[in-house]
């Protein structure tokens, strides 16, 4: 399993490194349009993503919890923000839906190596969402952002109980706001 | 009938000997150019690493700059050395 990196390092890296020079937003837009097209044509309905409003550089993604895991039948929304240097720099990804997971903190920041130091420009949104989906089922409990989740993980019965309680609570709190 | 050739014009074609059609970084074909160039050919060549993976030279240069001070092939993560 790959090595995890604290999300803080992603943030600081993105703010100091605005990507390589000579990038023009038109080229990045074209790239994102192509990715959006491929995602929409993709028959895999377990992950999806679409730009938020008119801004092509900010997307909302949805992933389904992997089958036959404690996350089965749960749906998570994420926000993706693309830097001007994409795909040379990774997008900033955060959970919008509260996610009880060893490698996700309470504000939705994600600790995943490919979102920081092990990013590759060969990655794309689809590959990223598939990676996040498998992170749900295969957390790295040795470098947790949520230590409660990490400690509970070995006991899958208790973990699922806590996971569902928090998921239901978060969704109940969300509902009145969206009305 | 006897034919006398007065003039002839040779036409040649060429293509890169690559295992895949598109540059993995920009997703554009190798026989085209990177998204930052207008014309394919000598001004936007393909470059190989010793790991045998290849990309548009401009795409690779941008990636090496973006991941400074590391210099890894985006595909196999071995140290990038131009072949």
PDB file of C-alpha atoms in Angstrom:
ATOM      1  CA  UNK A   1       0.000   0.000   0.000  1.00  0.00           C
ATOM      2  CA  UNK A   2       1.259   3.445  -0.843  1.00  0.00           C
ATOM      3  CA  UNK A   3       2.622   5.859   1.705  1.00  0.00           C
ATOM      4  CA  UNK A   4       0.424   8.640   3.012  1.00  0.00           C
ATOM      5  CA  UNK A   5       1.292  12.295   3.325  1.00  0.00           C
ATOM      6  CA  UNK A   6      -0.287  14.904   5.548  1.00  0.00           C
ATOM      7  CA  UNK A   7      -2.757  17.105   3.609  1.00  0.00           C
ATOM      8  CA  UNK A   8      -1.094  20.251   4.975  1.00  0.00           C
ATOM      9  CA  UNK A   9       1.867  19.584   2.706  1.00  0.00           C
ATOM     10  CA  UNK A  10      -0.475  19.565  -0.298  1.00  0.00           C
ATOM     11  CA  UNK A  11      -1.901  22.939   0.627  1.00  0.00           C
ATOM     12  CA  UNK A  12       1.447  24.615   1.185  1.00  0.00           C
ATOM     13  CA  UNK A  13       2.866  23.062  -1.996  1.00  0.00           C
ATOM     14  CA  UNK A  14      -0.032  24.358  -4.050  1.00  0.00           C
ATOM     15  CA  UNK A  15       0.142  27.844  -2.645  1.00  0.00           C
ATOM     16  CA  UNK A  16       3.879  28.261  -3.196  1.00  0.00           C
ATOM     17  CA  UNK A  17       4.079  26.386  -6.487  1.00  0.00           C
ATOM     18  CA  UNK A  18       1.515  27.697  -8.930  1.00  0.00           C
ATOM     19  CA  UNK A  19       2.615  25.123 -11.466  1.00  0.00           C
ATOM     20  CA  UNK A  20       5.198  25.480 -14.176  1.00  0.00           C
ATOM     21  CA  UNK A  21       5.419  28.651 -16.215  1.00  0.00           C
ATOM     22  CA  UNK A  22       4.066  28.853 -19.756  1.00  0.00           C
ATOM     23  CA  UNK A  23       0.742  27.307 -18.776  1.00  0.00           C
ATOM     24  CA  UNK A  24      -2.250  28.948 -20.336  1.00  0.00           C
ATOM     25  CA  UNK A  25      -5.719  28.411 -18.990  1.00  0.00           C
ATOM     26  CA  UNK A  26      -7.051  27.639 -22.453  1.00  0.00           C
ATOM     27  CA  UNK A  27      -4.914  24.498 -22.657  1.00  0.00           C
ATOM     28  CA  UNK A  28      -5.972  23.406 -19.170  1.00  0.00           C
ATOM     29  CA  UNK A  29      -9.631  24.082 -20.040  1.00  0.00           C
ATOM     30  CA  UNK A  30      -9.353  21.886 -23.118  1.00  0.00           C
ATOM     31  CA  UNK A  31      -7.786  19.135 -21.079  1.00  0.00           C
ATOM     32  CA  UNK A  32     -10.582  19.345 -18.468  1.00  0.00           C
ATOM     33  CA  UNK A  33     -13.263  19.386 -21.171  1.00  0.00           C
ATOM     34  CA  UNK A  34     -11.773  16.191 -22.603  1.00  0.00           C
ATOM     35  CA  UNK A  35     -11.737  14.541 -19.205  1.00  0.00           C
ATOM     36  CA  UNK A  36     -15.328  15.581 -18.545  1.00  0.00           C
ATOM     37  CA  UNK A  37     -16.384  14.090 -21.879  1.00  0.00           C
ATOM     38  CA  UNK A  38     -14.659  10.782 -21.126  1.00  0.00           C
ATOM     39  CA  UNK A  39     -16.155  10.666 -17.620  1.00  0.00           C
ATOM     40  CA  UNK A  40     -19.660  11.201 -18.973  1.00  0.00           C
ATOM     41  CA  UNK A  41     -19.192   8.481 -21.586  1.00  0.00           C
ATOM     42  CA  UNK A  42     -17.843   6.092 -18.951  1.00  0.00           C
ATOM     43  CA  UNK A  43     -20.317   3.362 -18.005  1.00  0.00           C
ATOM     44  CA  UNK A  44     -18.852   3.156 -14.482  1.00  0.00           C
ATOM     45  CA  UNK A  45     -21.562   4.801 -12.384  1.00  0.00           C
ATOM     46  CA  UNK A  46     -19.768   4.272  -9.076  1.00  0.00           C
ATOM     47  CA  UNK A  47     -17.808   7.464  -9.577  1.00  0.00           C
ATOM     48  CA  UNK A  48     -18.943  10.632 -11.310  1.00  0.00           C
ATOM     49  CA  UNK A  49     -17.952  14.277 -11.467  1.00  0.00           C
ATOM     50  CA  UNK A  50     -19.198  17.493 -13.017  1.00  0.00           C
ATOM     51  CA  UNK A  51     -18.126  21.136 -12.928  1.00  0.00           C
ATOM     52  CA  UNK A  52     -19.793  23.268 -10.291  1.00  0.00           C
ATOM     53  CA  UNK A  53     -21.660  26.009 -12.139  1.00  0.00           C
ATOM     54  CA  UNK A  54     -19.746  27.766 -14.918  1.00  0.00           C
ATOM     55  CA  UNK A  55     -16.309  27.254 -13.412  1.00  0.00           C
ATOM     56  CA  UNK A  56     -14.494  24.473 -15.248  1.00  0.00           C
ATOM     57  CA  UNK A  57     -11.734  24.528 -12.610  1.00  0.00           C
ATOM     58  CA  UNK A  58     -14.008  23.516  -9.734  1.00  0.00           C
ATOM     59  CA  UNK A  59     -15.841  20.193  -9.856  1.00  0.00           C
ATOM     60  CA  UNK A  60     -18.138  18.267  -7.557  1.00  0.00           C
ATOM     61  CA  UNK A  61     -17.568  14.517  -7.563  1.00  0.00           C
ATOM     62  CA  UNK A  62     -19.584  11.637  -6.148  1.00  0.00           C
ATOM     63  CA  UNK A  63     -18.207   8.246  -5.161  1.00  0.00           C
ATOM     64  CA  UNK A  64     -20.086   5.181  -3.971  1.00  0.00           C
ATOM     65  CA  UNK A  65     -18.692   3.224  -1.019  1.00  0.00           C
ATOM     66  CA  UNK A  66     -17.053   0.043  -2.361  1.00  0.00           C
ATOM     67  CA  UNK A  67     -19.239  -3.084  -2.321  1.00  0.00           C
ATOM     68  CA  UNK A  68     -18.698  -5.695   0.399  1.00  0.00           C
ATOM     69  CA  UNK A  69     -17.036  -3.178   2.694  1.00  0.00           C
ATOM     70  CA  UNK A  70     -18.371  -1.192   5.654  1.00  0.00           C
ATOM     71  CA  UNK A  71     -18.847   1.748   3.230  1.00  0.00           C
ATOM     72  CA  UNK A  72     -21.205  -0.194   0.934  1.00  0.00           C
ATOM     73  CA  UNK A  73     -24.352   1.780  -0.062  1.00  0.00           C
ATOM     74  CA  UNK A  74     -22.945   5.060   1.317  1.00  0.00           C
ATOM     75  CA  UNK A  75     -22.490   7.992  -1.080  1.00  0.00           C
ATOM     76  CA  UNK A  76     -19.850  10.680  -0.672  1.00  0.00           C
ATOM     77  CA  UNK A  77     -19.570  14.064  -2.348  1.00  0.00           C
ATOM     78  CA  UNK A  78     -16.170  15.651  -2.877  1.00  0.00           C
ATOM     79  CA  UNK A  79     -14.888  18.960  -4.206  1.00  0.00           C
ATOM     80  CA  UNK A  80     -12.066  19.094  -6.744  1.00  0.00           C
ATOM     81  CA  UNK A  81     -10.210  22.334  -7.411  1.00  0.00           C
ATOM     82  CA  UNK A  82      -7.804  22.322 -10.341  1.00  0.00           C
ATOM     83  CA  UNK A  83      -4.675  24.501 -10.282  1.00  0.00           C
ATOM     84  CA  UNK A  84      -3.610  26.457 -13.364  1.00  0.00           C
ATOM     85  CA  UNK A  85      -0.715  24.002 -13.662  1.00  0.00           C
ATOM     86  CA  UNK A  86      -2.935  20.904 -14.020  1.00  0.00           C
ATOM     87  CA  UNK A  87      -2.020  18.119 -14.841  1.00  0.00           C
ATOM     88  CA  UNK A  88       1.532  18.947 -13.737  1.00  0.00           C
ATOM     89  CA  UNK A  89       0.148  19.771 -10.290  1.00  0.00           C
ATOM     90  CA  UNK A  90      -2.614  17.736  -8.615  1.00  0.00           C
ATOM     91  CA  UNK A  91      -6.121  19.046  -7.969  1.00  0.00           C
ATOM     92  CA  UNK A  92      -7.045  19.888  -4.373  1.00  0.00           C
ATOM     93  CA  UNK A  93      -9.574  17.296  -3.237  1.00  0.00           C
ATOM     94  CA  UNK A  94     -11.775  17.457  -0.139  1.00  0.00           C
ATOM     95  CA  UNK A  95     -14.733  15.510   1.168  1.00  0.00           C
ATOM     96  CA  UNK A  96     -17.908  17.618   1.281  1.00  0.00           C
ATOM     97  CA  UNK A  97     -19.934  14.825   2.878  1.00  0.00           C
ATOM     98  CA  UNK A  98     -18.593  14.241   6.378  1.00  0.00           C
ATOM     99  CA  UNK A  99     -16.455  11.125   6.105  1.00  0.00           C
ATOM    100  CA  UNK A 100     -15.508   8.956   9.078  1.00  0.00           C
ATOM    101  CA  UNK A 101     -12.226   7.442   7.901  1.00  0.00           C
ATOM    102  CA  UNK A 102      -8.699   7.035   9.318  1.00  0.00           C
ATOM    103  CA  UNK A 103      -7.173   9.179   6.541  1.00  0.00           C
ATOM    104  CA  UNK A 104      -9.783  11.948   6.399  1.00  0.00           C
ATOM    105  CA  UNK A 105      -9.917  14.726   8.963  1.00  0.00           C
ATOM    106  CA  UNK A 106     -13.057  16.367  10.345  1.00  0.00           C
ATOM    107  CA  UNK A 107     -12.909  19.158   7.760  1.00  0.00           C
ATOM    108  CA  UNK A 108     -12.733  16.723   4.850  1.00  0.00           C
ATOM    109  CA  UNK A 109      -8.990  16.991   4.134  1.00  0.00           C
ATOM    110  CA  UNK A 110      -7.589  13.775   2.731  1.00  0.00           C
ATOM    111  CA  UNK A 111      -4.224  12.199   3.469  1.00  0.00           C
ATOM    112  CA  UNK A 112      -3.279  10.361   0.295  1.00  0.00           C
ATOM    113  CA  UNK A 113       0.161  10.234  -1.293  1.00  0.00           C
ATOM    114  CA  UNK A 114      -0.993  10.631  -4.904  1.00  0.00           C
ATOM    115  CA  UNK A 115      -2.714  13.912  -3.975  1.00  0.00           C
ATOM    116  CA  UNK A 116       0.658  15.297  -2.912  1.00  0.00           C
ATOM    117  CA  UNK A 117       4.205  14.041  -3.460  1.00  0.00           C
ATOM    118  CA  UNK A 118       3.353  10.994  -5.530  1.00  0.00           C
ATOM    119  CA  UNK A 119       1.083  12.793  -7.983  1.00  0.00           C
ATOM    120  CA  UNK A 120       1.771  11.965 -11.642  1.00  0.00           C
ATOM    121  CA  UNK A 121       0.625  13.955 -14.678  1.00  0.00           C
ATOM    122  CA  UNK A 122      -0.556  10.652 -16.159  1.00  0.00           C
ATOM    123  CA  UNK A 123      -3.348  10.585 -13.568  1.00  0.00           C
ATOM    124  CA  UNK A 124      -6.765  11.990 -14.362  1.00  0.00           C
ATOM    125  CA  UNK A 125     -10.025  12.650 -12.522  1.00  0.00           C
ATOM    126  CA  UNK A 126     -11.380   9.159 -13.165  1.00  0.00           C
ATOM    127  CA  UNK A 127      -8.224   7.448 -11.864  1.00  0.00           C
ATOM    128  CA  UNK A 128      -8.200   9.768  -8.861  1.00  0.00           C
ATOM    129  CA  UNK A 129     -11.806   8.975  -7.939  1.00  0.00           C
ATOM    130  CA  UNK A 130     -11.160   5.233  -8.279  1.00  0.00           C
ATOM    131  CA  UNK A 131      -8.146   5.637  -5.959  1.00  0.00           C
ATOM    132  CA  UNK A 132     -10.259   7.510  -3.412  1.00  0.00           C
ATOM    133  CA  UNK A 133     -12.904   4.818  -3.593  1.00  0.00           C
ATOM    134  CA  UNK A 134     -10.321   2.150  -2.805  1.00  0.00           C
ATOM    135  CA  UNK A 135      -8.863   4.310  -0.024  1.00  0.00           C
ATOM    136  CA  UNK A 136     -12.261   4.013   1.714  1.00  0.00           C
ATOM    137  CA  UNK A 137     -11.912   0.235   1.834  1.00  0.00           C
ATOM    138  CA  UNK A 138      -8.167   0.154   2.448  1.00  0.00           C
ATOM    139  CA  UNK A 139      -7.183   2.888   4.895  1.00  0.00           C
ATOM    140  CA  UNK A 140      -3.630   3.424   6.024  1.00  0.00           C
ATOM    141  CA  UNK A 141      -4.140   3.182   9.793  1.00  0.00           C
ATOM    142  CA  UNK A 142      -0.464   3.801  10.574  1.00  0.00           C
ATOM    143  CA  UNK A 143      -0.596   7.520   9.687  1.00  0.00           C
ATOM    144  CA  UNK A 144      -4.127   8.575  10.643  1.00  0.00           C
ATOM    145  CA  UNK A 145      -5.756  11.998  10.478  1.00  0.00           C
ATOM    146  CA  UNK A 146      -8.688  10.652  12.469  1.00  0.00           C
ATOM    147  CA  UNK A 147      -7.192   8.590  15.292  1.00  0.00           C
ATOM    148  CA  UNK A 148     -10.605   7.487  16.593  1.00  0.00           C
ATOM    149  CA  UNK A 149     -11.394   5.921  13.214  1.00  0.00           C
ATOM    150  CA  UNK A 150      -7.929   4.362  13.025  1.00  0.00           C
ATOM    151  CA  UNK A 151      -8.278   2.759  16.460  1.00  0.00           C
ATOM    152  CA  UNK A 152     -11.764   1.466  15.702  1.00  0.00           C
ATOM    153  CA  UNK A 153     -10.874   0.069  12.232  1.00  0.00           C
ATOM    154  CA  UNK A 154      -9.696  -3.416  13.400  1.00  0.00           C
ATOM    155  CA  UNK A 155     -13.157  -3.987  14.924  1.00  0.00           C
ATOM    156  CA  UNK A 156     -15.283  -3.825  11.775  1.00  0.00           C
ATOM    157  CA  UNK A 157     -18.599  -4.383  13.547  1.00  0.00           C
ATOM    158  CA  UNK A 158     -18.088  -1.467  15.941  1.00  0.00           C
ATOM    159  CA  UNK A 159     -16.563   0.598  13.115  1.00  0.00           C
ATOM    160  CA  UNK A 160     -19.606   0.143  10.899  1.00  0.00           C
ATOM    161  CA  UNK A 161     -21.950   1.069  13.743  1.00  0.00           C
ATOM    162  CA  UNK A 162     -20.077   4.308  14.412  1.00  0.00           C
ATOM    163  CA  UNK A 163     -19.715   5.016  10.674  1.00  0.00           C
ATOM    164  CA  UNK A 164     -23.447   4.654   9.994  1.00  0.00           C
ATOM    165  CA  UNK A 165     -24.408   6.674  13.085  1.00  0.00           C
ATOM    166  CA  UNK A 166     -22.211   9.587  11.963  1.00  0.00           C
ATOM    167  CA  UNK A 167     -23.263   9.271   8.313  1.00  0.00           C
ATOM    168  CA  UNK A 168     -26.964   9.382   9.225  1.00  0.00           C
ATOM    169  CA  UNK A 169     -26.407  12.277  11.614  1.00  0.00           C
ATOM    170  CA  UNK A 170     -24.497  14.290   8.988  1.00  0.00           C
ATOM    171  CA  UNK A 171     -27.141  13.637   6.318  1.00  0.00           C
ATOM    172  CA  UNK A 172     -29.951  14.629   8.669  1.00  0.00           C
ATOM    173  CA  UNK A 173     -28.160  17.889   9.471  1.00  0.00           C
ATOM    174  CA  UNK A 174     -27.561  18.554   5.777  1.00  0.00           C
ATOM    175  CA  UNK A 175     -31.160  18.071   4.656  1.00  0.00           C
ATOM    176  CA  UNK A 176     -32.767  21.240   6.170  1.00  0.00           C
ATOM    177  CA  UNK A 177     -30.024  23.420   4.605  1.00  0.00           C
ATOM    178  CA  UNK A 178     -30.707  22.157   1.094  1.00  0.00           C
ATOM    179  CA  UNK A 179     -34.434  22.870   1.340  1.00  0.00           C
TER     180      UNK A 179
ATOM    181  CA  UNK B   1       6.861   3.188 -76.647  1.00  0.00           C
ATOM    182  CA  UNK B   2       9.888   4.847 -75.298  1.00  0.00           C
ATOM    183  CA  UNK B   3       9.461   7.124 -72.235  1.00  0.00           C
ATOM    184  CA  UNK B   4      11.918   9.769 -71.314  1.00  0.00           C
ATOM    185  CA  UNK B   5      11.671  10.998 -67.729  1.00  0.00           C
ATOM    186  CA  UNK B   6      12.199  14.719 -67.673  1.00  0.00           C
ATOM    187  CA  UNK B   7      11.589  15.379 -64.024  1.00  0.00           C
ATOM    188  CA  UNK B   8      10.668  13.500 -60.873  1.00  0.00           C
ATOM    189  CA  UNK B   9       9.728  14.440 -57.332  1.00  0.00           C
ATOM    190  CA  UNK B  10      10.387  12.146 -54.378  1.00  0.00           C
ATOM    191  CA  UNK B  11       7.863  11.958 -51.556  1.00  0.00           C
ATOM    192  CA  UNK B  12       8.749  10.499 -48.165  1.00  0.00           C
ATOM    193  CA  UNK B  13       6.727   9.878 -45.036  1.00  0.00           C
ATOM    194  CA  UNK B  14       7.954   9.272 -41.536  1.00  0.00           C
ATOM    195  CA  UNK B  15       6.543   8.538 -38.120  1.00  0.00           C
ATOM    196  CA  UNK B  16       7.914   7.960 -34.637  1.00  0.00           C
ATOM    197  CA  UNK B  17       8.542   4.346 -33.695  1.00  0.00           C
ATOM    198  CA  UNK B  18       6.511   4.400 -30.490  1.00  0.00           C
ATOM    199  CA  UNK B  19       4.645   1.724 -28.566  1.00  0.00           C
ATOM    200  CA  UNK B  20       1.640   3.931 -27.941  1.00  0.00           C
ATOM    201  CA  UNK B  21      -0.068   6.641 -30.003  1.00  0.00           C
ATOM    202  CA  UNK B  22      -0.501   9.437 -27.477  1.00  0.00           C
ATOM    203  CA  UNK B  23       1.728  11.295 -25.069  1.00  0.00           C
ATOM    204  CA  UNK B  24       0.556  10.218 -21.607  1.00  0.00           C
ATOM    205  CA  UNK B  25       1.054  13.677 -20.154  1.00  0.00           C
ATOM    206  CA  UNK B  26      -0.945  15.808 -22.606  1.00  0.00           C
ATOM    207  CA  UNK B  27      -2.993  12.986 -24.248  1.00  0.00           C
ATOM    208  CA  UNK B  28      -2.188  14.392 -27.700  1.00  0.00           C
ATOM    209  CA  UNK B  29      -0.852  12.107 -30.453  1.00  0.00           C
ATOM    210  CA  UNK B  30       2.905  11.816 -30.942  1.00  0.00           C
ATOM    211  CA  UNK B  31       2.478  12.516 -34.637  1.00  0.00           C
ATOM    212  CA  UNK B  32       0.878  15.807 -33.608  1.00  0.00           C
ATOM    213  CA  UNK B  33       2.411  18.267 -31.188  1.00  0.00           C
ATOM    214  CA  UNK B  34       2.059  19.162 -27.527  1.00  0.00           C
ATOM    215  CA  UNK B  35      -0.792  21.568 -26.590  1.00  0.00           C
ATOM    216  CA  UNK B  36       1.642  24.481 -26.396  1.00  0.00           C
ATOM    217  CA  UNK B  37       2.958  24.123 -29.960  1.00  0.00           C
ATOM    218  CA  UNK B  38       1.287  24.946 -33.236  1.00  0.00           C
ATOM    219  CA  UNK B  39       3.160  22.680 -35.616  1.00  0.00           C
ATOM    220  CA  UNK B  40       4.201  19.051 -35.320  1.00  0.00           C
ATOM    221  CA  UNK B  41       7.622  17.845 -36.407  1.00  0.00           C
ATOM    222  CA  UNK B  42      11.101  19.052 -35.588  1.00  0.00           C
ATOM    223  CA  UNK B  43       9.987  21.871 -33.305  1.00  0.00           C
ATOM    224  CA  UNK B  44       8.020  19.547 -30.994  1.00  0.00           C
ATOM    225  CA  UNK B  45       9.860  16.216 -30.939  1.00  0.00           C
ATOM    226  CA  UNK B  46       9.309  13.085 -28.890  1.00  0.00           C
ATOM    227  CA  UNK B  47      11.860  12.308 -26.213  1.00  0.00           C
ATOM    228  CA  UNK B  48      12.799   8.940 -24.681  1.00  0.00           C
ATOM    229  CA  UNK B  49      14.071   8.144 -21.223  1.00  0.00           C
ATOM    230  CA  UNK B  50      16.461   5.318 -20.429  1.00  0.00           C
ATOM    231  CA  UNK B  51      13.424   3.595 -18.891  1.00  0.00           C
ATOM    232  CA  UNK B  52      12.121   3.367 -22.526  1.00  0.00           C
ATOM    233  CA  UNK B  53       9.078   5.577 -21.865  1.00  0.00           C
ATOM    234  CA  UNK B  54       8.499   8.508 -24.164  1.00  0.00           C
ATOM    235  CA  UNK B  55       6.677  11.854 -24.095  1.00  0.00           C
ATOM    236  CA  UNK B  56       6.632  15.113 -26.012  1.00  0.00           C
ATOM    237  CA  UNK B  57       9.849  16.914 -25.102  1.00  0.00           C
ATOM    238  CA  UNK B  58       7.923  20.000 -23.947  1.00  0.00           C
ATOM    239  CA  UNK B  59       5.553  17.956 -21.773  1.00  0.00           C
ATOM    240  CA  UNK B  60       8.494  16.166 -20.139  1.00  0.00           C
ATOM    241  CA  UNK B  61      10.384  19.420 -19.561  1.00  0.00           C
ATOM    242  CA  UNK B  62       7.330  20.930 -17.835  1.00  0.00           C
ATOM    243  CA  UNK B  63       6.920  17.858 -15.639  1.00  0.00           C
ATOM    244  CA  UNK B  64      10.600  17.847 -14.598  1.00  0.00           C
ATOM    245  CA  UNK B  65      10.282  21.510 -13.668  1.00  0.00           C
ATOM    246  CA  UNK B  66       7.013  20.951 -11.780  1.00  0.00           C
ATOM    247  CA  UNK B  67       8.410  18.150  -9.603  1.00  0.00           C
ATOM    248  CA  UNK B  68      11.783  19.772  -8.833  1.00  0.00           C
ATOM    249  CA  UNK B  69      14.115  18.685  -7.304  1.00  0.00           C
ATOM    250  CA  UNK B  70      12.988  15.135  -8.043  1.00  0.00           C
ATOM    251  CA  UNK B  71      13.251  13.952 -11.601  1.00  0.00           C
ATOM    252  CA  UNK B  72      11.116  10.896 -12.160  1.00  0.00           C
ATOM    253  CA  UNK B  73       9.465   9.282 -15.140  1.00  0.00           C
ATOM    254  CA  UNK B  74       5.723   9.916 -14.654  1.00  0.00           C
ATOM    255  CA  UNK B  75       4.969   6.343 -15.653  1.00  0.00           C
ATOM    256  CA  UNK B  76       7.480   4.143 -13.788  1.00  0.00           C
ATOM    257  CA  UNK B  77       8.849   6.719 -11.287  1.00  0.00           C
ATOM    258  CA  UNK B  78      12.446   5.722 -12.053  1.00  0.00           C
ATOM    259  CA  UNK B  79      14.952   8.530 -12.159  1.00  0.00           C
ATOM    260  CA  UNK B  80      14.513  10.233 -15.524  1.00  0.00           C
ATOM    261  CA  UNK B  81      17.567  10.107 -17.749  1.00  0.00           C
ATOM    262  CA  UNK B  82      17.305  11.138 -21.363  1.00  0.00           C
ATOM    263  CA  UNK B  83      18.103   8.168 -23.595  1.00  0.00           C
TER     264      UNK B  83
END
